[in-house]
């Protein structure tokens, strides 16, 4: 049954069937052939996959970003960024990395981050001659790393599953996040140096600088409101997206007056279609995740892989591999709930620190989101950039290589994660 | 006559999803304003948002079929000759029709099950089947749109448009 | 895997029951589910196999209930507070300060009242076997809560339930429904000032890390119901039904004992984390009861006046 399921999925995907049909269609066939489970379960799981408040930030960030784009906000913010960092090699790329990671941290959703940051910075990166491959690659991969940086829902679930302190996990996430940020930024620096077209902007004059700040004042309000509102406890990350919509609507229609009613209608419709493209995938992924769980497939595969060795280093490597594969189909929270209880006792026996394990699992979940052939970030990025999924998959390769190196560092050097929490909380 | 029907369908689909997304955003926004400035709030705001987005997903799914915008891995089509690519595309359309037909029939079954049990939603306390009916409705619309695509394909004047949601604007 | 037909006719055919809940493995509810599994498998020599799926692996609580309705999942352990949309009278159990003590709670929920609550649910595809529990709910907040007026203007996170929303409105607070998984962040960032939950959830989700005070109020009760898919149940032989029914009750007793056994430890953990634990005097408790009582009248029609009166009468009888 397992073989049939994955074979069908692979065939359907390769034949260019819409991904949501490949995912839930292969489950449908397997249920019909091997099981007496009522087929309405597929409809129920599609509904359940969408019926989650945390996902609701996706449509509203899409809408906010499109409003900013059509309403003249984005171009002003991009101009400001150009004036401020345009002359530094890789400056805008680095901005995209930091923005993605911190935005991912607060939105809690990797696909939402790709959409929110990508809609603004992907065109900007292309305009600065980074090329579409780097531009979409950096957005796709950096957008996944937010779950490492607190506040992280994945870590909260890990804390609940294993009884580890969420506060300590949050602090531990900073070390890992830093490694990734540095790795990506160093790559970006050399990438920009090598490509002579990038970062050739002359240093801006003081007059240009002041002009850009004045002109972009309203636009800069968007990140200020979002970050300030969330960290100030005024609204949840999901609500922040809706506030961003209202604000962008106001600035675009009342302040800049670059958006009329017809333009607004077009923005609404295209944002809703993007929403449908992405959300129907999440619905189908939830169907696939259900069969993996209810038939015990995830646990069976994980147990088989982990029984290969009892050596601490090998166990850690095997865990990395299992979660990377699981990360293709399941979101971070689900992975931690299903695999956490399985990995935790094995890791404790091998003498691995529980906080360290939490960081490793979280980092793995993040990487799984953008590893080809299957990862929600890849699909969302394709929808956003209108590049084929094959192209997007190629674009993330350098970032995956950096990520794997960083993952190995984090896995085998526990102090990267544990140094800071030990300073804060003492030795536990 | 059919053309006119198609036009009405387009307007209704586009209208529902456009109105839905902005209404949901503004209700969530109002909820924040009420809570922060007036220490009150719309307790059903969250639920309303979720259900509206579910409607947008399934009705928008049909709009996405219309614009050939559903995400898929097109590597095979890029490799194959044009003729073979067309045949593969046709096969994929038939697979898709089979699946959207399944969604329509079983979505309807499930909707009727909720109708029969009089189940209400937790916050708004509206019948649950009002939400679920988006699924068979979306399935039906997607099936009709797919049949249109196949019909055009077989007639030979396949639409070469391949615009994604973004380009609609 | 259920390649064998689950719940077939003959007495010898193997039956697989998948039992889902969305609690973590280290909870007394999961412990109870495993006891249930053990009892059933022992009594039937493994002819009936119970597979327990914890941590929402099969779906969240409402989703599990819905899957039971369409017989996609055979059994589930679901908080009754989440079932008000399925069967409104279940909200009886959520009424603040309904139960004067733990013993009376158990007596009431094991009495004929259980049949009154469960039986109508068969029409909507759910067969209730027994009431289990999460426990009595406590307040936590980032300020001291000793009297109802302390709630004035506070933003309190609640689960999506009209009755719980009304309960906090009665206290002058602003109830905000926030998803369970977003609650920790909402408390940490101050979107919500406080919340209510049984000790087991406050401890497991580590809400005490982001709350300065906890008031041991026991103001409400969070019950769980062990439910079966009714169409699956109807296909079982009367003997098998008897085995499952008995095991559901007996495992429920163990589950409740385990809940009580763990509570002291939770309070200790929470207190030693630096959270101030407030124990209310009888007068302080009575003030909360007084302030929240209007909710009983507000929901009397929804629950059913006869049923509510019957509950009051039984409680009075048990108190004697
Ligand atoms: Na995060
Ligand atoms: Na992946």
Short mmCIF file of N, CA, C and O and ligand atoms in Angstrom, two decimals, chain A residues 101 104-106 108 145-153, ligand 1:
data_model
loop_
_atom_site.label_atom_id
_atom_site.label_comp_id
_atom_site.label_asym_id
_atom_site.label_seq_id
_atom_site.Cartn_x
_atom_site.Cartn_y
_atom_site.Cartn_z
N UNK A 101 13.67 36.24 7.75
CA UNK A 101 13.81 35.48 8.98
C UNK A 101 12.97 36.09 10.09
O UNK A 101 12.29 35.38 10.84
N UNK A 104 9.29 35.69 9.24
CA UNK A 104 8.91 34.30 9.47
C UNK A 104 8.73 34.02 10.94
O UNK A 104 7.85 33.26 11.35
N UNK A 105 9.57 34.67 11.73
CA UNK A 105 9.48 34.47 13.18
C UNK A 105 8.13 34.92 13.71
O UNK A 105 7.52 34.25 14.54
N UNK A 106 7.63 36.05 13.22
CA UNK A 106 6.38 36.55 13.78
C UNK A 106 5.16 35.97 13.11
O UNK A 106 4.13 35.75 13.75
N UNK A 108 4.95 33.00 11.77
CA UNK A 108 4.85 31.60 12.16
C UNK A 108 4.58 30.67 11.00
O UNK A 108 4.47 29.48 11.16
N UNK A 145 13.16 29.91 7.47
CA UNK A 145 13.99 29.87 8.68
C UNK A 145 13.34 30.57 9.87
O UNK A 145 13.82 30.48 10.99
N UNK A 146 12.23 31.26 9.60
CA UNK A 146 11.55 31.96 10.69
C UNK A 146 11.17 31.07 11.85
O UNK A 146 11.12 31.51 12.99
N UNK A 147 10.88 29.77 11.57
CA UNK A 147 10.43 28.92 12.68
C UNK A 147 11.54 28.64 13.68
O UNK A 147 11.29 28.16 14.77
N UNK A 148 12.81 28.93 13.30
CA UNK A 148 13.91 28.75 14.26
C UNK A 148 13.93 29.91 15.24
O UNK A 148 14.33 29.78 16.39
N UNK A 149 13.53 31.09 14.73
CA UNK A 149 13.67 32.31 15.53
C UNK A 149 12.40 32.53 16.34
O UNK A 149 11.30 32.43 15.80
N UNK A 150 12.55 32.80 17.62
CA UNK A 150 11.36 32.99 18.44
C UNK A 150 10.57 34.23 18.03
O UNK A 150 11.16 35.17 17.53
N UNK A 151 9.25 34.23 18.24
CA UNK A 151 8.44 33.14 18.80
C UNK A 151 8.17 32.06 17.77
O UNK A 151 7.83 32.36 16.63
N UNK A 152 8.36 30.82 18.14
CA UNK A 152 8.22 29.73 17.19
C UNK A 152 7.17 28.73 17.67
O UNK A 152 7.31 28.14 18.73
N UNK A 153 6.12 28.57 16.88
CA UNK A 153 5.06 27.63 17.25
C UNK A 153 5.60 26.21 17.30
O UNK A 153 5.25 25.41 18.17
NA1 LIG D 1 9.14 31.78 14.68
#
